[in-house]
Amino acid sequence: MVNILLIVVFLLLGFFLQRFKFVPANTSKYLNNYLIYVVLPALALRYLPQIKLRTELFLPVAAAWIGFGLSWLIFGTLGKKYGWGNSITGCLVITAGLANTSFVGIPIMQALYGEEAVIIALLIDQAGSFIIVSSVAVIVASIYSVGKKRKRDITRKILTFPPFLFFLIAFGLNFYGLEIGGRFEALLQVITATLTPVALTSVGLQVKVDFAALKSKFLWYGLSYKLLLIPLVILLLFKYVFQLEGLILQVSVMEAAMAPMITGSIIAITHDLEPKLASLLVGIGIPLSFFTLAIWYFILS
């Protein structure tokens, strides 16, 4: 219960800090850089070397790919049928298709299910969401926008991204049966302990709520898919088709039910794919997701 309250407190802290002029406008950028270059690599080194790899762990990773693939299929088809235009269609595919599995997802999984859930969430984020947002999402953005992105640039971005590099290093340690101990392990514990306060404060700083735009039907199309439809699909598919149960099922569904990813919205915005809608999906999606996540948590309990 205390962990859940901390999540709400730091999210609200970030949201209210937006109102004070003494807080630099680029504070969230610095916090995000700390998370990307320090905390996420530390999480990988702390948890992944000790994980026992099992076939069923590939399913949570697959959930992220299913979520994005189904988003492309549904919104791509509907966009063509009803003539939404490339800008709206591309925005919905990318922003609704990607879940905030790291900055919001990992702290919530840790609070709800404990340390073991962090390992599963980290797998979903690094082998699923990150690779998608760094490659397939950029390709989709290029298809629906005027500008093009070279394949070489996409590959370089993936291979030089610090969390992904440490993700590979951690799995190398796992493969050779090596674990990190001593003072370095203690340092990793201190660093990873900062995940929740820093990540949720950063998210709160970036949330922009535009109540005047709540009438947009495309906003609700995207949020209905992200917060309701795709977690339902993952629940039914994993539970009744793949016979998955327990913590892996819970984390897979809950991570699928996370609000749209901030990085995904940034990709849509930088490719001029309905920037206002992309921002709105995140700004409304994150606070709304706390209510829908509570419902999914109750269903899975």
mmCIF file of C-alpha atoms in Angstrom:
data_model
loop_
_atom_site.group_PDB
_atom_site.id
_atom_site.type_symbol
_atom_site.label_atom_id
_atom_site.label_comp_id
_atom_site.label_asym_id
_atom_site.label_seq_id
_atom_site.Cartn_x
_atom_site.Cartn_y
_atom_site.Cartn_z
ATOM 1 C CA MET A 1 0.000 0.000 0.000
ATOM 2 C CA VAL A 2 2.850 2.373 0.850
ATOM 3 C CA ASN A 3 4.447 1.736 -2.558
ATOM 4 C CA ILE A 4 1.193 2.588 -4.350
ATOM 5 C CA LEU A 5 0.883 5.828 -2.365
ATOM 6 C CA LEU A 6 4.471 6.739 -3.308
ATOM 7 C CA ILE A 7 3.617 6.307 -6.990
ATOM 8 C CA VAL A 8 0.677 8.712 -6.678
ATOM 9 C CA VAL A 9 2.704 11.181 -4.583
ATOM 10 C CA PHE A 10 5.619 11.429 -7.029
ATOM 11 C CA LEU A 11 3.325 11.588 -10.062
ATOM 12 C CA LEU A 12 1.416 14.471 -8.474
ATOM 13 C CA LEU A 13 4.680 16.104 -7.407
ATOM 14 C CA GLY A 14 5.879 16.201 -11.004
ATOM 15 C CA PHE A 15 2.494 17.465 -12.205
ATOM 16 C CA PHE A 16 2.418 20.346 -9.704
ATOM 17 C CA LEU A 17 6.078 21.252 -10.277
ATOM 18 C CA GLN A 18 5.059 22.285 -13.808
ATOM 19 C CA ARG A 19 3.352 25.297 -12.254
ATOM 20 C CA PHE A 20 6.462 26.732 -10.595
ATOM 21 C CA LYS A 21 8.723 28.983 -12.633
ATOM 22 C CA PHE A 22 11.830 28.113 -10.619
ATOM 23 C CA VAL A 23 11.704 24.569 -12.064
ATOM 24 C CA PRO A 24 13.672 24.566 -15.363
ATOM 25 C CA ALA A 25 11.606 23.666 -18.426
ATOM 26 C CA ASN A 26 14.024 20.874 -19.372
ATOM 27 C CA THR A 27 14.031 19.188 -15.939
ATOM 28 C CA SER A 28 12.136 16.161 -17.291
ATOM 29 C CA LYS A 29 14.767 15.786 -20.002
ATOM 30 C CA TYR A 30 17.563 15.558 -17.407
ATOM 31 C CA LEU A 31 15.557 13.090 -15.335
ATOM 32 C CA ASN A 32 14.864 10.980 -18.416
ATOM 33 C CA ASN A 33 18.562 10.942 -19.303
ATOM 34 C CA TYR A 34 19.387 9.772 -15.781
ATOM 35 C CA LEU A 35 16.827 6.983 -16.106
ATOM 36 C CA ILE A 36 18.024 5.927 -19.555
ATOM 37 C CA TYR A 37 21.776 6.142 -18.977
ATOM 38 C CA VAL A 38 21.974 5.097 -15.312
ATOM 39 C CA VAL A 39 18.865 3.467 -13.819
ATOM 40 C CA LEU A 40 17.732 1.147 -16.644
ATOM 41 C CA PRO A 41 21.279 -0.238 -17.177
ATOM 42 C CA ALA A 42 21.538 -0.747 -13.399
ATOM 43 C CA LEU A 43 18.233 -2.617 -13.378
ATOM 44 C CA ALA A 44 19.484 -4.929 -16.124
ATOM 45 C CA LEU A 45 22.751 -5.668 -14.289
ATOM 46 C CA ARG A 46 21.008 -6.200 -10.959
ATOM 47 C CA TYR A 47 18.201 -8.526 -12.022
ATOM 48 C CA LEU A 48 18.855 -10.226 -15.354
ATOM 49 C CA PRO A 49 22.075 -12.185 -14.551
ATOM 50 C CA GLN A 50 20.201 -14.197 -11.916
ATOM 51 C CA ILE A 51 17.039 -14.914 -13.892
ATOM 52 C CA LYS A 52 16.301 -18.531 -14.811
ATOM 53 C CA LEU A 53 15.398 -18.425 -18.481
ATOM 54 C CA ARG A 54 12.262 -20.407 -19.303
ATOM 55 C CA THR A 55 10.288 -20.776 -22.515
ATOM 56 C CA GLU A 56 7.226 -19.142 -20.948
ATOM 57 C CA LEU A 57 9.193 -15.916 -20.415
ATOM 58 C CA PHE A 58 9.103 -15.320 -24.171
ATOM 59 C CA LEU A 59 5.326 -14.803 -23.970
ATOM 60 C CA PRO A 60 5.455 -11.544 -21.947
ATOM 61 C CA VAL A 61 7.919 -10.167 -24.502
ATOM 62 C CA ALA A 62 5.596 -11.297 -27.298
ATOM 63 C CA ALA A 63 2.755 -9.325 -25.648
ATOM 64 C CA ALA A 64 4.464 -6.034 -26.555
ATOM 65 C CA TRP A 65 4.851 -7.137 -30.185
ATOM 66 C CA ILE A 66 1.256 -8.364 -30.351
ATOM 67 C CA GLY A 67 0.057 -5.034 -28.963
ATOM 68 C CA PHE A 68 1.867 -3.021 -31.615
ATOM 69 C CA GLY A 69 1.053 -5.410 -34.461
ATOM 70 C CA LEU A 70 -2.659 -5.427 -33.646
ATOM 71 C CA SER A 71 -2.636 -1.629 -33.383
ATOM 72 C CA TRP A 72 -1.149 -1.388 -36.877
ATOM 73 C CA LEU A 73 -3.681 -3.876 -38.226
ATOM 74 C CA ILE A 74 -6.751 -2.259 -36.632
ATOM 75 C CA PHE A 75 -5.955 1.423 -37.080
ATOM 76 C CA GLY A 76 -4.319 0.880 -40.461
ATOM 77 C CA THR A 77 -7.466 -0.875 -41.705
ATOM 78 C CA LEU A 78 -9.904 1.603 -40.153
ATOM 79 C CA GLY A 79 -7.876 4.571 -41.362
ATOM 80 C CA LYS A 80 -8.063 3.329 -44.935
ATOM 81 C CA LYS A 81 -11.746 2.395 -44.737
ATOM 82 C CA TYR A 82 -12.921 5.689 -43.245
ATOM 83 C CA GLY A 83 -10.358 7.998 -44.846
ATOM 84 C CA TRP A 84 -8.762 9.309 -41.659
ATOM 85 C CA GLY A 85 -5.599 10.338 -43.478
ATOM 86 C CA ASN A 86 -2.026 9.224 -42.906
ATOM 87 C CA SER A 87 -1.362 11.686 -40.092
ATOM 88 C CA ILE A 88 -4.139 10.457 -37.782
ATOM 89 C CA THR A 89 -3.687 6.808 -38.734
ATOM 90 C CA GLY A 90 0.077 6.830 -38.142
ATOM 91 C CA CYS A 91 -0.349 8.647 -34.831
ATOM 92 C CA LEU A 92 -2.845 6.079 -33.534
ATOM 93 C CA VAL A 93 -0.806 3.091 -34.721
ATOM 94 C CA ILE A 94 2.327 4.277 -32.928
ATOM 95 C CA THR A 95 1.011 5.993 -29.811
ATOM 96 C CA ALA A 96 -1.769 3.521 -28.992
ATOM 97 C CA GLY A 97 0.412 0.577 -29.967
ATOM 98 C CA LEU A 98 3.194 1.257 -27.460
ATOM 99 C CA ALA A 99 2.832 0.914 -23.690
ATOM 100 C CA ASN A 100 4.763 2.866 -21.071
ATOM 101 C CA THR A 101 6.412 -0.319 -19.795
ATOM 102 C CA SER A 102 9.459 1.309 -18.190
ATOM 103 C CA PHE A 103 8.992 4.708 -16.508
ATOM 104 C CA VAL A 104 5.446 3.875 -15.363
ATOM 105 C CA GLY A 105 5.280 0.115 -15.838
ATOM 106 C CA ILE A 106 8.307 -1.053 -13.845
ATOM 107 C CA PRO A 107 7.602 1.049 -10.702
ATOM 108 C CA ILE A 108 3.969 -0.093 -10.684
ATOM 109 C CA MET A 109 4.901 -3.752 -11.156
ATOM 110 C CA GLN A 110 7.406 -3.440 -8.329
ATOM 111 C CA ALA A 111 4.794 -1.881 -6.063
ATOM 112 C CA LEU A 112 2.049 -4.389 -6.879
ATOM 113 C CA TYR A 113 3.922 -7.665 -7.267
ATOM 114 C CA GLY A 114 7.430 -7.228 -5.849
ATOM 115 C CA GLU A 115 10.991 -7.730 -7.091
ATOM 116 C CA GLU A 116 10.300 -10.832 -9.183
ATOM 117 C CA ALA A 117 7.817 -8.884 -11.289
ATOM 118 C CA VAL A 118 10.526 -6.306 -12.091
ATOM 119 C CA ILE A 119 12.495 -8.989 -13.963
ATOM 120 C CA ILE A 120 9.505 -9.847 -16.174
ATOM 121 C CA ALA A 121 8.675 -6.173 -16.697
ATOM 122 C CA LEU A 122 12.289 -5.475 -17.661
ATOM 123 C CA LEU A 123 12.182 -8.257 -20.259
ATOM 124 C CA ILE A 124 8.970 -6.837 -21.713
ATOM 125 C CA ASP A 125 10.442 -3.343 -21.830
ATOM 126 C CA GLN A 126 13.882 -4.104 -23.281
ATOM 127 C CA ALA A 127 13.176 -7.060 -25.601
ATOM 128 C CA GLY A 128 9.723 -5.777 -26.506
ATOM 129 C CA SER A 129 8.812 -2.119 -26.174
ATOM 130 C CA PHE A 130 12.283 -0.644 -26.649
ATOM 131 C CA ILE A 131 13.133 -2.592 -29.800
ATOM 132 C CA ILE A 132 9.701 -1.772 -31.248
ATOM 133 C CA VAL A 133 9.907 1.953 -30.511
ATOM 134 C CA SER A 134 13.470 2.104 -31.872
ATOM 135 C CA SER A 135 12.821 0.197 -35.081
ATOM 136 C CA VAL A 136 9.314 -0.788 -36.185
ATOM 137 C CA ALA A 137 7.698 2.383 -34.816
ATOM 138 C CA VAL A 138 10.206 4.528 -36.717
ATOM 139 C CA ILE A 139 9.502 2.532 -39.884
ATOM 140 C CA VAL A 140 5.735 3.035 -39.409
ATOM 141 C CA ALA A 141 6.301 6.746 -38.819
ATOM 142 C CA SER A 142 8.291 6.916 -42.058
ATOM 143 C CA ILE A 143 5.519 5.156 -43.969
ATOM 144 C CA TYR A 144 2.801 7.518 -42.769
ATOM 145 C CA SER A 145 4.848 10.725 -42.858
ATOM 146 C CA VAL A 146 6.602 12.673 -45.569
ATOM 147 C CA GLY A 147 10.132 12.233 -44.206
ATOM 148 C CA LYS A 148 12.113 9.007 -44.444
ATOM 149 C CA LYS A 149 14.493 7.333 -42.023
ATOM 150 C CA ARG A 150 17.404 5.237 -43.236
ATOM 151 C CA LYS A 151 17.579 1.614 -42.054
ATOM 152 C CA ARG A 152 21.212 2.188 -41.090
ATOM 153 C CA ASP A 153 20.177 4.966 -38.693
ATOM 154 C CA ILE A 154 17.576 2.715 -37.050
ATOM 155 C CA THR A 155 20.089 -0.122 -36.567
ATOM 156 C CA ARG A 156 22.680 2.240 -35.094
ATOM 157 C CA LYS A 157 20.113 3.665 -32.675
ATOM 158 C CA ILE A 158 19.263 0.194 -31.334
ATOM 159 C CA LEU A 159 22.859 -0.999 -30.999
ATOM 160 C CA THR A 160 24.098 2.158 -29.265
ATOM 161 C CA PHE A 161 21.194 2.596 -26.842
ATOM 162 C CA PRO A 162 22.689 2.152 -23.311
ATOM 163 C CA PRO A 163 19.830 0.144 -21.715
ATOM 164 C CA PHE A 164 19.872 -2.285 -24.637
ATOM 165 C CA LEU A 165 23.660 -2.649 -24.474
ATOM 166 C CA PHE A 166 23.479 -3.457 -20.763
ATOM 167 C CA PHE A 167 20.542 -5.751 -21.476
ATOM 168 C CA LEU A 168 22.871 -7.762 -23.737
ATOM 169 C CA ILE A 169 25.718 -7.623 -21.189
ATOM 170 C CA ALA A 170 23.391 -8.849 -18.441
ATOM 171 C CA PHE A 171 22.266 -11.774 -20.565
ATOM 172 C CA GLY A 172 25.916 -12.545 -21.309
ATOM 173 C CA LEU A 173 26.551 -12.752 -17.562
ATOM 174 C CA ASN A 174 23.479 -14.951 -17.234
ATOM 175 C CA PHE A 175 24.693 -17.273 -19.994
ATOM 176 C CA TYR A 176 28.067 -17.788 -18.305
ATOM 177 C CA GLY A 177 26.507 -18.155 -14.848
ATOM 178 C CA LEU A 178 28.098 -14.979 -13.480
ATOM 179 C CA GLU A 179 26.467 -12.736 -10.885
ATOM 180 C CA ILE A 180 27.383 -9.306 -9.573
ATOM 181 C CA GLY A 181 28.164 -9.106 -5.862
ATOM 182 C CA GLY A 182 29.962 -7.085 -3.220
ATOM 183 C CA ARG A 183 30.096 -3.308 -3.241
ATOM 184 C CA PHE A 184 28.999 -3.052 -6.869
ATOM 185 C CA GLU A 185 25.782 -4.911 -6.054
ATOM 186 C CA ALA A 186 25.167 -2.520 -3.168
ATOM 187 C CA LEU A 187 25.689 0.408 -5.550
ATOM 188 C CA LEU A 188 23.194 -1.099 -8.013
ATOM 189 C CA GLN A 189 20.638 -1.414 -5.209
ATOM 190 C CA VAL A 190 21.013 2.263 -4.333
ATOM 191 C CA ILE A 191 20.669 3.338 -7.986
ATOM 192 C CA THR A 192 17.638 1.135 -8.721
ATOM 193 C CA ALA A 193 15.923 2.409 -5.561
ATOM 194 C CA THR A 194 15.682 5.822 -7.258
ATOM 195 C CA LEU A 195 13.576 4.440 -10.123
ATOM 196 C CA THR A 196 10.122 5.145 -8.679
ATOM 197 C CA PRO A 197 10.654 8.727 -7.406
ATOM 198 C CA VAL A 198 12.620 9.879 -10.453
ATOM 199 C CA ALA A 199 10.520 8.107 -13.117
ATOM 200 C CA LEU A 200 7.133 9.148 -11.752
ATOM 201 C CA THR A 201 8.247 12.738 -11.091
ATOM 202 C CA SER A 202 9.523 12.915 -14.664
ATOM 203 C CA VAL A 203 6.249 11.532 -16.031
ATOM 204 C CA GLY A 204 4.295 14.038 -13.937
ATOM 205 C CA LEU A 205 6.392 16.884 -15.340
ATOM 206 C CA GLN A 206 5.553 15.772 -18.883
ATOM 207 C CA VAL A 207 1.812 15.185 -18.483
ATOM 208 C CA LYS A 208 -0.176 17.904 -20.221
ATOM 209 C CA VAL A 209 -3.957 17.717 -19.884
ATOM 210 C CA ASP A 210 -6.068 19.599 -22.404
ATOM 211 C CA PHE A 211 -9.681 19.223 -21.259
ATOM 212 C CA ALA A 212 -10.954 21.216 -24.226
ATOM 213 C CA ALA A 213 -9.786 18.464 -26.582
ATOM 214 C CA LEU A 214 -11.597 15.643 -24.755
ATOM 215 C CA LYS A 215 -14.273 15.582 -27.466
ATOM 216 C CA SER A 216 -11.861 14.113 -30.016
ATOM 217 C CA LYS A 217 -13.189 10.714 -31.099
ATOM 218 C CA PHE A 218 -9.676 9.664 -32.124
ATOM 219 C CA LEU A 219 -8.450 10.229 -28.570
ATOM 220 C CA TRP A 220 -11.004 7.749 -27.268
ATOM 221 C CA TYR A 221 -10.352 5.291 -30.098
ATOM 222 C CA GLY A 222 -6.687 5.218 -29.099
ATOM 223 C CA LEU A 223 -7.260 5.043 -25.340
ATOM 224 C CA SER A 224 -9.983 2.389 -25.663
ATOM 225 C CA TYR A 225 -7.561 0.224 -27.589
ATOM 226 C CA LYS A 226 -4.625 0.863 -25.251
ATOM 227 C CA LEU A 227 -6.298 0.682 -21.856
ATOM 228 C CA LEU A 228 -9.084 -1.843 -22.533
ATOM 229 C CA LEU A 229 -8.886 -3.851 -25.747
ATOM 230 C CA ILE A 230 -5.248 -4.963 -25.916
ATOM 231 C CA PRO A 231 -5.001 -6.047 -22.242
ATOM 232 C CA LEU A 232 -8.215 -8.021 -22.775
ATOM 233 C CA VAL A 233 -6.727 -9.687 -25.865
ATOM 234 C CA ILE A 234 -3.528 -10.567 -23.983
ATOM 235 C CA LEU A 235 -5.512 -11.921 -21.021
ATOM 236 C CA LEU A 236 -7.721 -14.165 -23.163
ATOM 237 C CA LEU A 237 -4.889 -15.289 -25.437
ATOM 238 C CA PHE A 238 -2.349 -16.036 -22.711
ATOM 239 C CA LYS A 239 -4.762 -17.563 -20.205
ATOM 240 C CA TYR A 240 -6.979 -19.687 -22.441
ATOM 241 C CA VAL A 241 -4.783 -20.418 -25.454
ATOM 242 C CA PHE A 242 -1.289 -20.604 -23.912
ATOM 243 C CA GLN A 243 -2.568 -21.744 -20.482
ATOM 244 C CA LEU A 244 -0.435 -19.146 -18.702
ATOM 245 C CA GLU A 245 -1.128 -18.317 -15.064
ATOM 246 C CA GLY A 246 0.357 -16.695 -11.985
ATOM 247 C CA LEU A 247 2.814 -13.793 -11.956
ATOM 248 C CA ILE A 248 3.814 -14.026 -15.610
ATOM 249 C CA LEU A 249 0.184 -13.706 -16.727
ATOM 250 C CA GLN A 250 -0.467 -10.848 -14.300
ATOM 251 C CA VAL A 251 2.572 -8.813 -15.344
ATOM 252 C CA SER A 252 1.945 -9.465 -19.058
ATOM 253 C CA VAL A 253 -1.623 -8.150 -18.861
ATOM 254 C CA MET A 254 -0.812 -5.244 -16.561
ATOM 255 C CA GLU A 255 2.107 -4.085 -18.729
ATOM 256 C CA ALA A 256 -0.124 -4.329 -21.810
ATOM 257 C CA ALA A 257 -2.654 -2.137 -19.971
ATOM 258 C CA MET A 258 -0.175 0.685 -19.284
ATOM 259 C CA ALA A 259 -0.824 4.124 -20.746
ATOM 260 C CA PRO A 260 0.716 5.099 -24.113
ATOM 261 C CA MET A 261 4.501 5.453 -24.119
ATOM 262 C CA ILE A 262 5.882 8.986 -23.978
ATOM 263 C CA THR A 263 8.701 8.054 -26.399
ATOM 264 C CA GLY A 264 6.146 6.720 -28.873
ATOM 265 C CA SER A 265 4.276 10.015 -28.802
ATOM 266 C CA ILE A 266 7.561 11.864 -29.355
ATOM 267 C CA ILE A 267 8.220 9.786 -32.478
ATOM 268 C CA ALA A 268 4.752 10.653 -33.780
ATOM 269 C CA ILE A 269 5.277 14.348 -32.992
ATOM 270 C CA THR A 270 8.733 14.539 -34.608
ATOM 271 C CA HIS A 271 7.307 12.960 -37.777
ATOM 272 C CA ASP A 272 4.424 15.467 -37.736
ATOM 273 C CA LEU A 273 1.823 12.750 -37.219
ATOM 274 C CA GLU A 274 -0.999 14.662 -35.527
ATOM 275 C CA PRO A 275 1.198 16.143 -32.728
ATOM 276 C CA LYS A 276 -1.721 17.434 -30.636
ATOM 277 C CA LEU A 277 -3.422 14.016 -30.628
ATOM 278 C CA ALA A 278 -0.141 12.271 -29.744
ATOM 279 C CA SER A 279 0.383 14.579 -26.756
ATOM 280 C CA LEU A 280 -3.231 14.186 -25.683
ATOM 281 C CA LEU A 281 -3.081 10.378 -25.755
ATOM 282 C CA VAL A 282 -0.234 10.517 -23.234
ATOM 283 C CA GLY A 283 -1.534 13.472 -21.205
ATOM 284 C CA ILE A 284 -4.986 11.954 -20.701
ATOM 285 C CA GLY A 285 -3.862 8.322 -20.912
ATOM 286 C CA ILE A 286 -1.444 8.320 -17.971
ATOM 287 C CA PRO A 287 -3.804 9.655 -15.271
ATOM 288 C CA LEU A 288 -6.741 7.667 -16.696
ATOM 289 C CA SER A 289 -4.662 4.478 -16.713
ATOM 290 C CA PHE A 290 -4.429 4.507 -12.909
ATOM 291 C CA PHE A 291 -8.165 3.831 -12.778
ATOM 292 C CA THR A 292 -8.171 1.195 -15.518
ATOM 293 C CA LEU A 293 -5.082 -0.509 -14.046
ATOM 294 C CA ALA A 294 -6.933 -0.823 -10.732
ATOM 295 C CA ILE A 295 -9.724 -2.638 -12.596
ATOM 296 C CA TRP A 296 -7.293 -5.010 -14.328
ATOM 297 C CA TYR A 297 -5.512 -5.644 -11.021
ATOM 298 C CA PHE A 298 -8.841 -6.598 -9.445
ATOM 299 C CA ILE A 299 -9.695 -8.904 -12.374
ATOM 300 C CA LEU A 300 -6.314 -10.642 -12.164
ATOM 301 C CA SER A 301 -6.326 -11.048 -8.377
#
